[in-house]
JSON list of C-alpha atoms in Angstrom, two decimals:
[
{"chain": "A", "resi": 113, "resn": "MET", "atom": "CA", "xyz": [0.00, 0.00, 0.00]},
{"chain": "A", "resi": 114, "resn": "LYS", "atom": "CA", "xyz": [2.86, 2.35, 0.85]},
{"chain": "A", "resi": 115, "resn": "GLU", "atom": "CA", "xyz": [4.44, 1.69, -2.54]},
{"chain": "A", "resi": 116, "resn": "LEU", "atom": "CA", "xyz": [1.19, 2.57, -4.33]},
{"chain": "A", "resi": 117, "resn": "LEU", "atom": "CA", "xyz": [0.91, 5.83, -2.38]},
{"chain": "A", "resi": 118, "resn": "ILE", "atom": "CA", "xyz": [4.48, 6.76, -3.30]},
{"chain": "A", "resi": 119, "resn": "ILE", "atom": "CA", "xyz": [3.79, 5.97, -6.97]},
{"chain": "A", "resi": 120, "resn": "THR", "atom": "CA", "xyz": [0.60, 8.04, -6.84]},
{"chain": "A", "resi": 121, "resn": "ILE", "atom": "CA", "xyz": [2.24, 11.13, -5.34]},
{"chain": "A", "resi": 122, "resn": "GLY", "atom": "CA", "xyz": [5.30, 10.72, -7.51]},
{"chain": "A", "resi": 123, "resn": "ALA", "atom": "CA", "xyz": [3.36, 10.38, -10.76]},
{"chain": "A", "resi": 124, "resn": "ALA", "atom": "CA", "xyz": [0.80, 13.12, -10.06]},
{"chain": "A", "resi": 125, "resn": "LEU", "atom": "CA", "xyz": [2.94, 15.81, -8.45]},
{"chain": "A", "resi": 126, "resn": "VAL", "atom": "CA", "xyz": [6.68, 15.14, -8.29]},
{"chain": "A", "resi": 127, "resn": "ASN", "atom": "CA", "xyz": [7.18, 13.69, -11.77]},
{"chain": "A", "resi": 128, "resn": "ASN", "atom": "CA", "xyz": [4.22, 15.40, -13.41]},
{"chain": "A", "resi": 129, "resn": "VAL", "atom": "CA", "xyz": [4.00, 14.12, -16.95]},
{"chain": "A", "resi": 130, "resn": "VAL", "atom": "CA", "xyz": [3.55, 17.59, -18.45]},
{"chain": "A", "resi": 131, "resn": "LEU", "atom": "CA", "xyz": [5.53, 19.88, -16.17]},
{"chain": "A", "resi": 132, "resn": "ASN", "atom": "CA", "xyz": [8.45, 17.61, -15.29]},
{"chain": "A", "resi": 133, "resn": "GLN", "atom": "CA", "xyz": [8.74, 15.06, -18.08]},
{"chain": "A", "resi": 134, "resn": "PHE", "atom": "CA", "xyz": [7.41, 17.42, -20.79]},
{"chain": "A", "resi": 135, "resn": "LEU", "atom": "CA", "xyz": [5.20, 14.75, -22.35]},
{"chain": "A", "resi": 136, "resn": "GLY", "atom": "CA", "xyz": [1.75, 15.57, -23.72]},
{"chain": "A", "resi": 137, "resn": "LEU", "atom": "CA", "xyz": [2.49, 19.23, -24.40]},
{"chain": "A", "resi": 138, "resn": "CYS", "atom": "CA", "xyz": [0.38, 19.38, -27.58]},
{"chain": "A", "resi": 139, "resn": "PRO", "atom": "CA", "xyz": [-2.99, 18.87, -25.86]},
{"chain": "A", "resi": 140, "resn": "PHE", "atom": "CA", "xyz": [-1.74, 20.74, -22.78]},
{"chain": "A", "resi": 141, "resn": "LEU", "atom": "CA", "xyz": [-1.11, 23.90, -24.79]},
{"chain": "A", "resi": 142, "resn": "GLY", "atom": "CA", "xyz": [-3.83, 23.40, -27.41]},
{"chain": "A", "resi": 143, "resn": "VAL", "atom": "CA", "xyz": [-6.85, 22.48, -25.28]},
{"chain": "A", "resi": 144, "resn": "SER", "atom": "CA", "xyz": [-6.18, 24.63, -22.22]},
{"chain": "A", "resi": 145, "resn": "LYS", "atom": "CA", "xyz": [-7.85, 27.76, -23.59]},
{"chain": "A", "resi": 146, "resn": "LYS", "atom": "CA", "xyz": [-11.14, 27.05, -21.81]},
{"chain": "A", "resi": 147, "resn": "SER", "atom": "CA", "xyz": [-11.84, 25.12, -18.63]},
{"chain": "A", "resi": 148, "resn": "GLU", "atom": "CA", "xyz": [-14.69, 23.16, -20.19]},
{"chain": "A", "resi": 149, "resn": "THR", "atom": "CA", "xyz": [-12.59, 21.73, -23.01]},
{"chain": "A", "resi": 150, "resn": "ALA", "atom": "CA", "xyz": [-9.67, 21.13, -20.64]},
{"chain": "A", "resi": 151, "resn": "ALA", "atom": "CA", "xyz": [-11.98, 19.17, -18.33]},
{"chain": "A", "resi": 152, "resn": "GLY", "atom": "CA", "xyz": [-13.31, 17.14, -21.26]},
{"chain": "A", "resi": 153, "resn": "MET", "atom": "CA", "xyz": [-9.81, 16.34, -22.47]},
{"chain": "A", "resi": 154, "resn": "SER", "atom": "CA", "xyz": [-8.81, 15.45, -18.92]},
{"chain": "A", "resi": 155, "resn": "GLY", "atom": "CA", "xyz": [-11.66, 12.97, -18.62]},
{"chain": "A", "resi": 156, "resn": "ALA", "atom": "CA", "xyz": [-10.72, 11.37, -21.93]},
{"chain": "A", "resi": 157, "resn": "VAL", "atom": "CA", "xyz": [-7.03, 11.16, -20.95]},
{"chain": "A", "resi": 158, "resn": "ILE", "atom": "CA", "xyz": [-7.87, 9.72, -17.52]},
{"chain": "A", "resi": 159, "resn": "PHE", "atom": "CA", "xyz": [-9.97, 6.99, -19.13]},
{"chain": "A", "resi": 160, "resn": "VAL", "atom": "CA", "xyz": [-7.53, 6.18, -21.94]},
{"chain": "A", "resi": 161, "resn": "MET", "atom": "CA", "xyz": [-4.37, 6.35, -19.81]},
{"chain": "A", "resi": 162, "resn": "THR", "atom": "CA", "xyz": [-5.77, 4.20, -16.99]},
{"chain": "A", "resi": 163, "resn": "ILE", "atom": "CA", "xyz": [-7.29, 1.54, -19.25]},
{"chain": "A", "resi": 164, "resn": "ALA", "atom": "CA", "xyz": [-4.26, 1.58, -21.56]},
{"chain": "A", "resi": 165, "resn": "SER", "atom": "CA", "xyz": [-1.97, 1.05, -18.56]},
{"chain": "A", "resi": 166, "resn": "ALA", "atom": "CA", "xyz": [-3.96, -2.02, -17.58]},
{"chain": "A", "resi": 167, "resn": "PHE", "atom": "CA", "xyz": [-4.15, -3.52, -21.07]},
{"chain": "A", "resi": 168, "resn": "THR", "atom": "CA", "xyz": [-0.55, -2.78, -22.01]},
{"chain": "A", "resi": 169, "resn": "SER", "atom": "CA", "xyz": [0.66, -4.27, -18.74]},
{"chain": "A", "resi": 170, "resn": "ILE", "atom": "CA", "xyz": [-1.28, -7.47, -19.34]},
{"chain": "A", "resi": 171, "resn": "ILE", "atom": "CA", "xyz": [-0.17, -7.69, -22.98]},
{"chain": "A", "resi": 172, "resn": "TYR", "atom": "CA", "xyz": [3.45, -6.96, -22.10]},
{"chain": "A", "resi": 173, "resn": "LYS", "atom": "CA", "xyz": [3.69, -9.46, -19.21]},
{"chain": "A", "resi": 174, "resn": "TYR", "atom": "CA", "xyz": [1.65, -12.31, -20.61]},
{"chain": "A", "resi": 175, "resn": "ILE", "atom": "CA", "xyz": [2.18, -12.06, -24.36]},
{"chain": "A", "resi": 176, "resn": "LEU", "atom": "CA", "xyz": [5.25, -10.05, -25.32]},
{"chain": "A", "resi": 177, "resn": "VAL", "atom": "CA", "xyz": [7.58, -11.28, -22.57]},
{"chain": "A", "resi": 178, "resn": "LYS", "atom": "CA", "xyz": [6.40, -14.91, -22.83]},
{"chain": "A", "resi": 179, "resn": "THR", "atom": "CA", "xyz": [6.97, -14.94, -26.59]},
{"chain": "A", "resi": 180, "resn": "SER", "atom": "CA", "xyz": [10.22, -12.89, -26.46]},
{"chain": "A", "resi": 181, "resn": "LEU", "atom": "CA", "xyz": [8.65, -10.09, -28.51]},
{"chain": "A", "resi": 182, "resn": "GLU", "atom": "CA", "xyz": [9.46, -7.23, -26.12]},
{"chain": "A", "resi": 183, "resn": "TYR", "atom": "CA", "xyz": [10.87, -5.23, -29.03]},
{"chain": "A", "resi": 184, "resn": "MET", "atom": "CA", "xyz": [7.30, -4.96, -30.39]},
{"chain": "A", "resi": 185, "resn": "GLN", "atom": "CA", "xyz": [6.04, -3.10, -27.30]},
{"chain": "A", "resi": 186, "resn": "THR", "atom": "CA", "xyz": [5.86, 0.36, -28.86]},
{"chain": "A", "resi": 187, "resn": "ILE", "atom": "CA", "xyz": [3.83, -0.78, -31.86]},
{"chain": "A", "resi": 188, "resn": "VAL", "atom": "CA", "xyz": [1.51, -2.93, -29.74]},
{"chain": "A", "resi": 189, "resn": "PHE", "atom": "CA", "xyz": [1.03, -0.16, -27.17]},
{"chain": "A", "resi": 190, "resn": "ILE", "atom": "CA", "xyz": [0.15, 2.35, -29.90]},
{"chain": "A", "resi": 191, "resn": "LEU", "atom": "CA", "xyz": [-2.44, -0.05, -31.32]},
{"chain": "A", "resi": 192, "resn": "VAL", "atom": "CA", "xyz": [-4.03, -0.54, -27.88]},
{"chain": "A", "resi": 193, "resn": "ILE", "atom": "CA", "xyz": [-4.11, 3.22, -27.27]},
{"chain": "A", "resi": 194, "resn": "ALA", "atom": "CA", "xyz": [-5.58, 3.87, -30.74]},
{"chain": "A", "resi": 195, "resn": "ALA", "atom": "CA", "xyz": [-8.38, 1.38, -30.09]},
{"chain": "A", "resi": 196, "resn": "LEU", "atom": "CA", "xyz": [-9.21, 2.99, -26.75]},
{"chain": "A", "resi": 197, "resn": "VAL", "atom": "CA", "xyz": [-9.25, 6.47, -28.29]},
{"chain": "A", "resi": 198, "resn": "GLN", "atom": "CA", "xyz": [-11.69, 5.23, -30.93]},
{"chain": "A", "resi": 199, "resn": "VAL", "atom": "CA", "xyz": [-14.00, 4.04, -28.15]},
{"chain": "A", "resi": 200, "resn": "VAL", "atom": "CA", "xyz": [-13.80, 7.45, -26.43]},
{"chain": "A", "resi": 201, "resn": "GLU", "atom": "CA", "xyz": [-14.35, 9.26, -29.72]},
{"chain": "A", "resi": 202, "resn": "LEU", "atom": "CA", "xyz": [-17.45, 7.22, -30.55]},
{"chain": "A", "resi": 203, "resn": "PHE", "atom": "CA", "xyz": [-18.80, 7.71, -27.03]},
{"chain": "A", "resi": 204, "resn": "LEU", "atom": "CA", "xyz": [-18.33, 11.50, -27.10]},
{"chain": "A", "resi": 205, "resn": "LYS", "atom": "CA", "xyz": [-19.73, 11.81, -30.63]},
{"chain": "A", "resi": 206, "resn": "LYS", "atom": "CA", "xyz": [-22.88, 9.96, -29.55]},
{"chain": "A", "resi": 207, "resn": "PHE", "atom": "CA", "xyz": [-23.45, 11.36, -26.04]},
{"chain": "A", "resi": 208, "resn": "SER", "atom": "CA", "xyz": [-21.73, 14.77, -26.02]},
{"chain": "A", "resi": 209, "resn": "PRO", "atom": "CA", "xyz": [-21.51, 16.24, -29.53]},
{"chain": "A", "resi": 210, "resn": "SER", "atom": "CA", "xyz": [-20.64, 19.72, -28.23]},
{"chain": "A", "resi": 211, "resn": "LEU", "atom": "CA", "xyz": [-17.62, 18.42, -26.29]},
{"chain": "A", "resi": 212, "resn": "TYR", "atom": "CA", "xyz": [-16.67, 16.28, -29.29]},
{"chain": "A", "resi": 213, "resn": "GLU", "atom": "CA", "xyz": [-16.68, 19.38, -31.51]},
{"chain": "A", "resi": 214, "resn": "SER", "atom": "CA", "xyz": [-14.83, 21.56, -29.00]},
{"chain": "A", "resi": 215, "resn": "LEU", "atom": "CA", "xyz": [-12.01, 19.02, -28.60]},
{"chain": "A", "resi": 216, "resn": "GLY", "atom": "CA", "xyz": [-11.67, 18.89, -32.37]},
{"chain": "A", "resi": 217, "resn": "VAL", "atom": "CA", "xyz": [-8.41, 17.49, -33.65]},
{"chain": "A", "resi": 218, "resn": "TYR", "atom": "CA", "xyz": [-7.00, 17.04, -30.15]},
{"chain": "A", "resi": 219, "resn": "LEU", "atom": "CA", "xyz": [-9.23, 14.06, -29.40]},
{"chain": "A", "resi": 220, "resn": "PRO", "atom": "CA", "xyz": [-7.71, 11.79, -32.08]},
{"chain": "A", "resi": 221, "resn": "LEU", "atom": "CA", "xyz": [-4.31, 13.15, -31.07]},
{"chain": "A", "resi": 222, "resn": "ILE", "atom": "CA", "xyz": [-4.63, 11.27, -27.77]},
{"chain": "A", "resi": 223, "resn": "THR", "atom": "CA", "xyz": [-3.60, 8.27, -29.86]},
{"chain": "A", "resi": 224, "resn": "THR", "atom": "CA", "xyz": [-0.23, 9.86, -30.45]},
{"chain": "A", "resi": 225, "resn": "ASN", "atom": "CA", "xyz": [-0.13, 11.69, -27.13]},
{"chain": "A", "resi": 226, "resn": "CYS", "atom": "CA", "xyz": [3.31, 10.82, -25.91]},
{"chain": "A", "resi": 227, "resn": "ALA", "atom": "CA", "xyz": [2.11, 11.03, -22.29]},
{"chain": "A", "resi": 228, "resn": "VAL", "atom": "CA", "xyz": [-0.22, 8.05, -22.79]},
{"chain": "A", "resi": 229, "resn": "LEU", "atom": "CA", "xyz": [2.42, 6.04, -24.61]},
{"chain": "A", "resi": 230, "resn": "GLY", "atom": "CA", "xyz": [5.09, 7.25, -22.17]},
{"chain": "A", "resi": 231, "resn": "VAL", "atom": "CA", "xyz": [3.30, 5.94, -19.09]},
{"chain": "A", "resi": 232, "resn": "ALA", "atom": "CA", "xyz": [2.78, 2.55, -20.77]},
{"chain": "A", "resi": 233, "resn": "LEU", "atom": "CA", "xyz": [6.47, 2.35, -21.67]},
{"chain": "A", "resi": 234, "resn": "ILE", "atom": "CA", "xyz": [7.58, 3.49, -18.21]},
{"chain": "A", "resi": 235, "resn": "ASN", "atom": "CA", "xyz": [5.35, 0.87, -16.60]},
{"chain": "A", "resi": 236, "resn": "ALA", "atom": "CA", "xyz": [6.94, -1.82, -18.77]},
{"chain": "A", "resi": 237, "resn": "GLN", "atom": "CA", "xyz": [10.44, -0.47, -18.15]},
{"chain": "A", "resi": 238, "resn": "LYS", "atom": "CA", "xyz": [9.94, -0.48, -14.37]},
{"chain": "A", "resi": 239, "resn": "ASP", "atom": "CA", "xyz": [8.39, -3.96, -14.59]},
{"chain": "A", "resi": 240, "resn": "TYR", "atom": "CA", "xyz": [5.26, -2.87, -12.73]},
{"chain": "A", "resi": 241, "resn": "GLY", "atom": "CA", "xyz": [2.55, -5.42, -12.05]},
{"chain": "A", "resi": 242, "resn": "ILE", "atom": "CA", "xyz": [-0.99, -4.92, -13.31]},
{"chain": "A", "resi": 243, "resn": "LEU", "atom": "CA", "xyz": [-2.31, -3.11, -10.21]},
{"chain": "A", "resi": 244, "resn": "THR", "atom": "CA", "xyz": [0.80, -0.95, -9.97]},
{"chain": "A", "resi": 245, "resn": "SER", "atom": "CA", "xyz": [0.51, -0.08, -13.67]},
{"chain": "A", "resi": 246, "resn": "ILE", "atom": "CA", "xyz": [-3.13, 0.92, -13.23]},
{"chain": "A", "resi": 247, "resn": "VAL", "atom": "CA", "xyz": [-2.27, 3.11, -10.23]},
{"chain": "A", "resi": 248, "resn": "SER", "atom": "CA", "xyz": [0.64, 4.66, -12.13]},
{"chain": "A", "resi": 249, "resn": "GLY", "atom": "CA", "xyz": [-1.56, 5.35, -15.17]},
{"chain": "A", "resi": 250, "resn": "LEU", "atom": "CA", "xyz": [-4.35, 6.85, -13.09]},
{"chain": "A", "resi": 251, "resn": "ALA", "atom": "CA", "xyz": [-1.97, 8.99, -11.04]},
{"chain": "A", "resi": 252, "resn": "THR", "atom": "CA", "xyz": [-0.18, 10.20, -14.17]},
{"chain": "A", "resi": 253, "resn": "ALA", "atom": "CA", "xyz": [-3.55, 11.09, -15.72]},
{"chain": "A", "resi": 254, "resn": "ILE", "atom": "CA", "xyz": [-4.51, 12.96, -12.54]},
{"chain": "A", "resi": 255, "resn": "GLY", "atom": "CA", "xyz": [-1.23, 14.88, -12.79]},
{"chain": "A", "resi": 256, "resn": "PHE", "atom": "CA", "xyz": [-2.06, 15.71, -16.41]},
{"chain": "A", "resi": 257, "resn": "THR", "atom": "CA", "xyz": [-5.51, 16.83, -15.30]},
{"chain": "A", "resi": 258, "resn": "LEU", "atom": "CA", "xyz": [-4.09, 19.08, -12.58]},
{"chain": "A", "resi": 259, "resn": "ALA", "atom": "CA", "xyz": [-1.70, 20.71, -14.99]},
{"chain": "A", "resi": 260, "resn": "ILE", "atom": "CA", "xyz": [-4.20, 21.30, -17.80]},
{"chain": "A", "resi": 261, "resn": "LEU", "atom": "CA", "xyz": [-6.98, 22.57, -15.49]},
{"chain": "A", "resi": 262, "resn": "ILE", "atom": "CA", "xyz": [-4.63, 24.98, -13.70]},
{"chain": "A", "resi": 263, "resn": "MET", "atom": "CA", "xyz": [-3.35, 26.21, -17.07]},
{"chain": "A", "resi": 264, "resn": "ALA", "atom": "CA", "xyz": [-6.91, 26.64, -18.37]},
{"chain": "A", "resi": 265, "resn": "GLY", "atom": "CA", "xyz": [-7.88, 28.67, -15.30]},
{"chain": "A", "resi": 266, "resn": "ILE", "atom": "CA", "xyz": [-4.83, 30.89, -15.67]},
{"chain": "A", "resi": 267, "resn": "ARG", "atom": "CA", "xyz": [-5.39, 31.36, -19.41]},
{"chain": "A", "resi": 268, "resn": "GLU", "atom": "CA", "xyz": [-9.00, 32.39, -18.84]},
{"chain": "A", "resi": 269, "resn": "ARG", "atom": "CA", "xyz": [-7.83, 35.05, -16.39]},
{"chain": "A", "resi": 270, "resn": "ILE", "atom": "CA", "xyz": [-4.99, 36.20, -18.65]},
{"chain": "A", "resi": 271, "resn": "GLU", "atom": "CA", "xyz": [-7.53, 37.17, -21.32]},
{"chain": "A", "resi": 272, "resn": "PHE", "atom": "CA", "xyz": [-8.75, 40.04, -19.16]},
{"chain": "A", "resi": 273, "resn": "ASN", "atom": "CA", "xyz": [-5.32, 41.35, -18.16]},
{"chain": "A", "resi": 274, "resn": "ASP", "atom": "CA", "xyz": [-3.29, 44.07, -19.77]},
{"chain": "A", "resi": 275, "resn": "ILE", "atom": "CA", "xyz": [-0.35, 42.17, -21.22]},
{"chain": "A", "resi": 276, "resn": "PRO", "atom": "CA", "xyz": [2.38, 43.78, -23.33]},
{"chain": "A", "resi": 277, "resn": "GLU", "atom": "CA", "xyz": [1.86, 43.07, -27.01]},
{"chain": "A", "resi": 278, "resn": "SER", "atom": "CA", "xyz": [5.25, 41.36, -27.35]},
{"chain": "A", "resi": 279, "resn": "VAL", "atom": "CA", "xyz": [4.24, 38.51, -24.99]},
{"chain": "A", "resi": 280, "resn": "GLN", "atom": "CA", "xyz": [0.57, 38.11, -25.92]},
{"chain": "A", "resi": 281, "resn": "GLY", "atom": "CA", "xyz": [-0.54, 34.71, -27.17]},
{"chain": "A", "resi": 282, "resn": "SER", "atom": "CA", "xyz": [1.93, 31.84, -27.16]},
{"chain": "A", "resi": 283, "resn": "PRO", "atom": "CA", "xyz": [4.78, 33.62, -25.33]},
{"chain": "A", "resi": 284, "resn": "ILE", "atom": "CA", "xyz": [2.72, 34.30, -22.19]},
{"chain": "A", "resi": 285, "resn": "VAL", "atom": "CA", "xyz": [1.36, 30.73, -22.27]},
{"chain": "A", "resi": 286, "resn": "LEU", "atom": "CA", "xyz": [4.89, 29.32, -22.42]},
{"chain": "A", "resi": 287, "resn": "ILE", "atom": "CA", "xyz": [6.05, 31.65, -19.64]},
{"chain": "A", "resi": 288, "resn": "THR", "atom": "CA", "xyz": [3.09, 30.50, -17.55]},
{"chain": "A", "resi": 289, "resn": "ALA", "atom": "CA", "xyz": [3.90, 26.84, -18.25]},
{"chain": "A", "resi": 290, "resn": "GLY", "atom": "CA", "xyz": [7.50, 27.46, -17.18]},
{"chain": "A", "resi": 291, "resn": "LEU", "atom": "CA", "xyz": [6.38, 29.08, -13.94]},
{"chain": "A", "resi": 292, "resn": "MET", "atom": "CA", "xyz": [4.01, 26.18, -13.30]},
{"chain": "A", "resi": 293, "resn": "ALA", "atom": "CA", "xyz": [6.90, 23.73, -13.84]},
{"chain": "A", "resi": 294, "resn": "ILE", "atom": "CA", "xyz": [8.98, 25.65, -11.30]},
{"chain": "A", "resi": 295, "resn": "ALA", "atom": "CA", "xyz": [6.08, 25.56, -8.84]},
{"chain": "A", "resi": 296, "resn": "PHE", "atom": "CA", "xyz": [5.63, 21.81, -9.29]},
{"chain": "A", "resi": 297, "resn": "ALA", "atom": "CA", "xyz": [9.37, 21.33, -8.78]},
{"chain": "A", "resi": 298, "resn": "GLY", "atom": "CA", "xyz": [8.66, 22.30, -5.16]},
{"chain": "A", "resi": 299, "resn": "PHE", "atom": "CA", "xyz": [7.03, 18.89, -4.71]},
{"chain": "A", "resi": 300, "resn": "ALA", "atom": "CA", "xyz": [10.36, 17.15, -5.36]},
{"chain": "A", "resi": 301, "resn": "GLY", "atom": "CA", "xyz": [11.02, 16.53, -1.66]},
{"chain": "A", "resi": 302, "resn": "LEU", "atom": "CA", "xyz": [7.76, 14.63, -1.13]},
{"chain": "A", "resi": 303, "resn": "VAL", "atom": "CA", "xyz": [9.00, 11.32, -2.53]}
]
């Protein structure tokens, strides 16, 4: 239990996938303009990353390792993630068309979101068991959610501030992301 708590805190705060490992920056920067779309993307990433961690762990341990096909892990993991994203896409298209439209191109990009693939590869590299992989995937997704929701809240407030023209748009977003990464570095002593 103690190990799972350490993995949870480490994945969500200390080694935040976006602000420490710099994975998943495309949806982090692209979808964080509004809190609603950031929350929708977060839900999709939590689902895909957690389920993908479970499936990839099972496939890696019981198929790839047993058949000495570990070198195929990246291709297999991408296929699993792509299938899960298709399920999410079909679900959102059917039950929440407005969220589906607002996520736009970023929803299919979860397939190539290096954060989702990264957590699956890290779980395999660290030889995590199935439960540990699920906890790691969920905690990493929660860390992604924290980062994108905080960024969305800040970006909504930035719209109403008087910002010099030279840093409006992408520069102020990148400065904000850098400051957030510094803030999250303060969690380094927790684990």
